[in-house]
Amino acid sequence: MVAIPTETVYGLAGNIYNEGAIKRIFEVKKRPLFNPLIVHVHSIEQVESITIEFPEKARKLADHFWPGAITLVLKKNEVIPDLITAGKDTVAVRIPNHPVTLDLLRILPFPLAAPSANPFNRISPTQAQHVASYFEDDVPMVLDGGPCNRGLESTIIGFKKDEPIVYRLGAISLENIEQVVGKVQVMNKKEKTPDAPGMLKKHYSPRTKTIVVDNVRQYVQQHQELQIAVLSFSDAYKSLKVKHVEILSKERDFKKAAAGLYQALHKLDDLKIDLIVAERFPMEDLGRAINDRLNRASQ
Ligand code: TXA
Ligand code: MG
C-alpha cells in the first residue's frame, strides 16, 4: 500500500489482487468494509478485462473524458475480488489523468484500487504533505506528484438500463457531462442509496465547526463574539473584521475555486478558530459539487 497522486485527490493505492494490501487500506483509513473502492487503470482495454458490459453512453463518456475525473460504475467480471466491491456485482473504474500515476499504471501488471488518502470522514488530501501528516508511519510511502490540479474527487456515474445516473457530483460538471450524453439523472440525496454506499451525509469534514451561508456579512456581524474564518468565492469580504478571509477565486472561476477548496479547508482547519463560515456557491457548473462538499463538511 502506497499513496499516489491523481489529478483529483491523492489516493491510498494497492494491487487489486493482493488481499493484504487491500485490507490494509481499509484498516489504515478506518473505512467500513461495506464501502467499495475505485479501481484505477491505464486503458479502456484494461477496463474491458475486468468488466462484462460497457453501455453505449458509458463508452461515450470514457472516450470523451478519460484519462480524467469521471468514474464509471460497470458490471464486473469474476477477476475482481469481492473485497474491492463490497460484494457488489459492479466495479467503479477510472483512468486518472496524472502523468506520474499513468506511467505507474502502465508499468504495473495489475490495476490499483485506491480510495482518497484521508482517514474516514476527514478532508481529502490534495498534496503529498496532507497524506504524510494524516498517516505518518502508517503509510510507508507517498509518491509526490505535486498539488492535484482538479482538487475535487471524480464524478461517479452508474447506469440503470444503460442510462447514466450521477452517484456523486465531482470534478467534471453536470453541464460538461450532459454535452456528451444528453440529460442525466442525479441521485437524490435523501433517497436511500444502496447503489452508492459511500454517500454518507457527513464526510469531508474539518475538525473546526463549519457552516454554509448565503449572507456572510450578516452572519459575521451577528456572531462577533466568535473567532471566525471566512471562505469565499469573491473578494467582497476582505474588509470584514474576522480572523482570516480565504478567497477561492477573485475572478469567480469555478475550476480554480474547486482546485483550491480542500487546500483552503486544510489551512483554515489549522488556524485554531471557533468557526469556518463558507459562502454558498451558485448552483451551476462546479458550484454544485463544491456546495455538496461544503454541506457535508458542515454536518
Ligand atoms: O477522485 C477520486 O475518485 C479519488 C481518486 C483517488 O481517484 N478516489 C475517491 O475514492 O474519491 P473514495 O473511495 O474516497 O470514493 C469512492 C466512492 C465511494 O463513495 C464508494 O462508495 C463509491 O465510490 N463506489 C465504489 N465502488 C462502487 C460501486 N461498485 N458502486 C457504487 N459506488 C461505488
Ligand atoms: Mg473519499
XYZ file of C-alpha atoms and ligand atoms in Angstrom:
333
model
C 0.000 0.000 0.000
C 1.392 3.392 -1.025
C -0.151 6.830 -1.590
C -0.339 8.034 -5.198
C -1.175 11.374 -6.799
C -4.105 11.824 -9.159
C -5.499 14.974 -10.743
C -8.451 14.906 -8.291
C -7.076 13.973 -4.865
C -4.342 11.677 -3.546
C -5.255 8.000 -3.238
C -4.175 5.158 -0.936
C -3.344 2.531 -3.512
C -2.869 -1.217 -3.566
C -2.712 -4.098 -6.065
C -6.330 -5.209 -6.562
C -5.197 -8.869 -6.400
C -3.267 -8.530 -3.136
C -5.658 -9.147 -0.278
C -3.174 -7.972 2.337
C -2.660 -4.608 0.658
C -6.398 -4.046 0.184
C -7.221 -4.989 3.774
C -4.504 -2.633 4.957
C -6.116 0.240 3.001
C -9.439 -0.268 4.793
C -7.644 -0.597 8.123
C -5.441 2.486 7.801
C -8.341 4.633 6.570
C -10.707 3.204 9.202
C -13.090 2.697 6.333
C -16.060 0.359 6.762
C -15.790 -2.763 4.585
C -19.209 -2.104 3.018
C -17.817 0.929 1.195
C -16.236 -0.238 -2.101
C -13.043 1.123 -3.709
C -12.372 2.707 -7.108
C -10.125 0.691 -9.438
C -7.571 2.753 -11.383
C -6.422 1.534 -14.806
C -4.396 2.889 -17.743
C -6.593 1.988 -20.717
C -10.088 1.155 -21.903
C -8.811 -2.343 -22.837
C -7.865 -2.833 -19.206
C -11.401 -1.765 -18.191
C -12.770 -4.358 -20.610
C -10.617 -7.024 -18.971
C -12.391 -6.551 -15.624
C -15.987 -5.816 -16.726
C -18.702 -7.618 -18.685
C -20.747 -4.709 -20.046
C -19.950 -1.296 -21.479
C -23.196 0.605 -22.168
C -23.053 2.944 -25.170
C -23.272 6.081 -23.062
C -20.539 4.780 -20.761
C -18.302 4.361 -23.783
C -19.076 7.885 -24.953
C -18.156 9.247 -21.529
C -14.985 7.155 -21.419
C -13.914 8.250 -24.912
C -14.565 11.858 -24.101
C -13.291 12.246 -20.551
C -10.608 9.597 -19.976
C -7.957 9.949 -18.810
C -9.868 12.161 -16.400
C -12.051 12.778 -13.407
C -15.013 10.552 -14.286
C -15.545 7.222 -12.537
C -17.853 4.717 -14.243
C -19.656 2.014 -12.276
C -19.861 -1.029 -14.572
C -20.827 -4.702 -14.224
C -17.725 -6.513 -13.035
C -16.390 -9.908 -14.055
C -15.081 -12.624 -11.747
C -11.459 -11.415 -11.636
C -12.380 -8.531 -9.326
C -12.225 -9.640 -5.668
C -15.335 -9.047 -3.525
C -13.273 -7.067 -1.039
C -12.834 -4.312 -3.658
C -16.530 -4.021 -4.493
C -18.002 -4.817 -1.067
C -19.608 -7.865 -2.647
C -21.476 -5.863 -5.282
C -21.743 -7.057 -8.895
C -20.393 -3.723 -10.157
C -16.951 -2.147 -10.070
C -16.103 1.570 -10.090
C -13.272 2.319 -12.557
C -11.380 5.279 -13.908
C -8.271 6.235 -15.857
C -6.720 9.053 -13.830
C -5.152 11.992 -15.618
C -1.873 12.360 -13.789
C 1.370 11.737 -15.706
C 3.191 10.020 -12.829
C 0.340 7.693 -11.921
C -0.442 6.932 -15.564
C 3.188 5.890 -16.034
C 2.980 3.781 -12.900
C -0.218 2.065 -14.082
C 1.359 1.301 -17.465
C 4.367 -0.327 -15.806
C 2.403 -2.400 -13.283
C 0.883 -5.702 -14.448
C -2.241 -5.050 -12.320
C -4.749 -2.225 -11.648
C -4.651 -0.204 -8.425
C -7.563 0.102 -6.060
C -7.450 3.486 -4.354
C -9.822 5.414 -2.140
C -8.969 9.015 -1.295
C -5.993 9.099 1.086
C -7.751 10.602 4.092
C -8.903 8.960 7.302
C -12.641 8.196 7.237
C -14.695 11.431 7.426
C -11.752 13.826 7.041
C -10.925 16.279 4.250
C -9.449 14.654 1.130
C -5.743 15.323 0.545
C -4.667 17.436 -2.433
C -0.943 17.490 -1.612
C 1.563 14.810 -0.636
C 2.111 16.643 2.651
C -1.570 16.267 3.613
C -1.244 12.478 3.316
C 2.011 12.363 5.243
C 0.624 14.346 8.149
C -2.611 12.329 8.289
C -0.938 8.917 8.450
C 2.717 9.413 9.407
C 4.331 5.955 9.651
C 1.154 4.037 8.790
C 1.646 4.844 5.111
C 5.195 3.820 4.196
C 5.461 5.888 1.033
C 3.780 8.846 -0.645
C 4.541 9.272 -4.320
C 4.744 13.064 -4.603
C 3.157 14.290 -7.825
C 2.682 17.880 -6.695
C -0.636 19.563 -5.855
C -3.720 17.993 -7.501
C -4.877 20.320 -10.240
C -8.588 19.408 -10.075
C -8.752 19.276 -6.299
C -12.196 17.600 -6.057
C -12.977 13.880 -6.247
C -14.092 12.376 -9.550
C -17.716 12.495 -10.669
C -19.172 8.974 -10.229
C -21.653 7.691 -12.799
C -23.595 4.447 -12.665
C -26.093 3.003 -15.160
C -29.672 1.855 -14.878
C -30.967 0.157 -18.028
C -27.925 1.688 -19.751
C -28.948 5.231 -18.748
C -26.417 7.259 -16.723
C -27.116 8.243 -13.116
C -24.752 10.553 -11.260
C -23.965 8.975 -7.884
C -21.502 11.628 -6.756
C -21.021 15.136 -8.113
C -17.369 15.854 -8.680
C -14.608 17.429 -10.697
C -16.390 17.108 -14.063
C -19.518 19.286 -14.105
C -23.019 18.088 -14.933
C -23.115 20.581 -17.800
C -19.986 19.008 -19.333
C -21.405 15.511 -18.953
C -24.741 16.460 -20.496
C -22.967 17.943 -23.500
C -21.684 14.434 -24.226
C -24.623 12.133 -23.358
C -27.649 14.427 -23.006
C -29.743 14.828 -19.868
C -28.633 12.690 -16.923
C -30.327 11.855 -13.671
C -28.643 12.902 -10.416
C -29.177 10.639 -7.447
C -31.384 12.291 -4.908
C -29.525 12.877 -1.657
C -32.473 11.930 0.543
C -33.094 8.650 -1.229
C -31.712 5.525 0.368
C -28.744 4.726 -1.829
C -27.783 1.069 -1.914
C -26.165 1.658 -5.326
C -23.785 4.262 -3.937
C -22.941 3.008 -0.472
C -20.263 5.597 0.248
C -22.504 8.607 0.025
C -22.691 9.269 3.740
C -24.127 12.580 4.779
C -21.220 13.557 6.954
C -17.978 13.398 5.048
C -15.026 15.551 4.084
C -15.078 17.326 7.418
C -12.675 19.737 9.028
C -12.487 19.412 12.819
C -13.416 23.083 13.091
C -17.176 23.664 13.076
C -18.165 24.770 9.588
C -21.330 26.388 8.304
C -22.501 27.392 4.822
C -24.456 30.633 4.469
C -25.809 32.868 1.724
C -25.156 36.111 3.534
C -21.658 36.027 5.010
C -21.614 39.660 6.102
C -24.831 39.397 8.077
C -23.800 36.126 9.748
C -20.433 37.500 10.803
C -21.969 40.689 12.184
C -24.383 38.672 14.283
C -21.617 36.492 15.733
C -18.919 38.934 16.697
C -18.091 37.009 19.864
C -16.631 34.155 17.758
C -13.215 33.743 16.160
C -14.233 33.255 12.546
C -12.523 32.466 9.254
C -14.438 33.183 6.058
C -14.160 31.025 2.941
C -15.475 32.902 -0.066
C -15.818 32.803 -3.825
C -15.229 36.547 -4.229
C -13.155 39.225 -2.565
C -16.293 41.009 -1.301
C -15.460 40.193 2.324
C -11.891 41.430 2.513
C -12.770 44.246 4.906
C -14.750 42.102 7.376
C -13.386 42.036 10.922
C -12.618 38.330 11.171
C -9.548 36.269 11.917
C -8.966 35.342 8.278
C -10.594 35.593 4.852
C -9.701 32.893 2.312
C -10.708 33.763 -1.248
C -11.105 30.766 -3.551
C -11.173 32.764 -6.764
C -11.303 36.545 -7.112
C -12.395 36.144 -10.736
C -15.193 33.747 -9.707
C -13.625 30.944 -11.718
C -15.256 27.640 -10.722
C -12.333 25.471 -11.786
C -9.890 27.485 -9.770
C -12.205 27.517 -6.753
C -12.621 23.734 -6.904
C -8.877 23.215 -7.239
C -8.223 25.258 -4.092
C -11.164 24.144 -1.930
C -9.624 21.310 0.131
C -6.301 23.084 0.335
C -8.166 26.053 1.866
C -10.143 23.851 4.283
C -6.937 22.153 5.443
C -5.400 25.583 6.040
C -8.414 27.059 7.875
C -8.713 23.944 9.987
C -5.177 24.566 11.257
C -5.960 28.130 12.417
C -7.492 27.068 15.743
C -10.552 29.255 15.396
C -14.176 28.732 16.529
C -15.907 28.622 13.187
C -15.427 28.452 9.412
C -18.129 30.435 7.594
C -18.307 29.345 3.956
C -20.162 31.321 1.310
C -22.640 29.182 -0.629
C -21.742 28.865 -4.326
C -24.124 29.438 -7.247
C -25.788 26.092 -8.114
C -24.225 25.792 -11.549
C -21.083 24.320 -13.086
C -18.668 23.081 -10.375
C -20.592 25.182 -7.836
C -22.885 22.170 -7.392
C -20.078 19.812 -6.382
C -18.442 22.468 -4.208
C -21.737 23.098 -2.353
C -22.166 19.348 -1.944
C -18.757 19.097 -0.207
C -19.354 22.241 1.877
C -22.726 20.901 3.013
C -21.160 17.610 4.069
C -18.346 19.461 5.842
C -20.981 21.358 7.815
C -22.978 18.341 9.037
O -11.240 11.181 -7.488
C -11.471 10.113 -6.953
O -12.485 9.435 -7.231
C -10.480 9.624 -5.883
C -9.144 9.322 -6.566
C -8.136 8.726 -5.628
O -9.375 8.515 -7.682
N -10.993 8.468 -5.210
C -12.036 8.535 -4.338
O -12.304 7.318 -3.734
O -12.662 9.545 -4.108
P -13.244 7.173 -2.471
O -13.059 5.785 -2.041
O -12.944 8.226 -1.483
O -14.670 7.343 -3.033
C -15.163 6.355 -3.913
C -16.649 6.322 -3.905
C -17.220 5.834 -2.612
O -18.257 6.703 -2.209
C -17.773 4.464 -2.967
O -18.920 4.139 -2.251
C -18.086 4.632 -4.434
O -17.046 5.417 -4.920
N -18.061 3.329 -5.128
C -17.025 2.495 -5.300
N -17.400 1.371 -5.927
C -18.715 1.481 -6.166
C -19.694 0.657 -6.783
N -19.387 -0.546 -7.266
N -20.952 1.111 -6.862
C -21.274 2.329 -6.355
N -20.414 3.159 -5.765
C -19.143 2.753 -5.660
Mg -13.129 9.658 -0.092
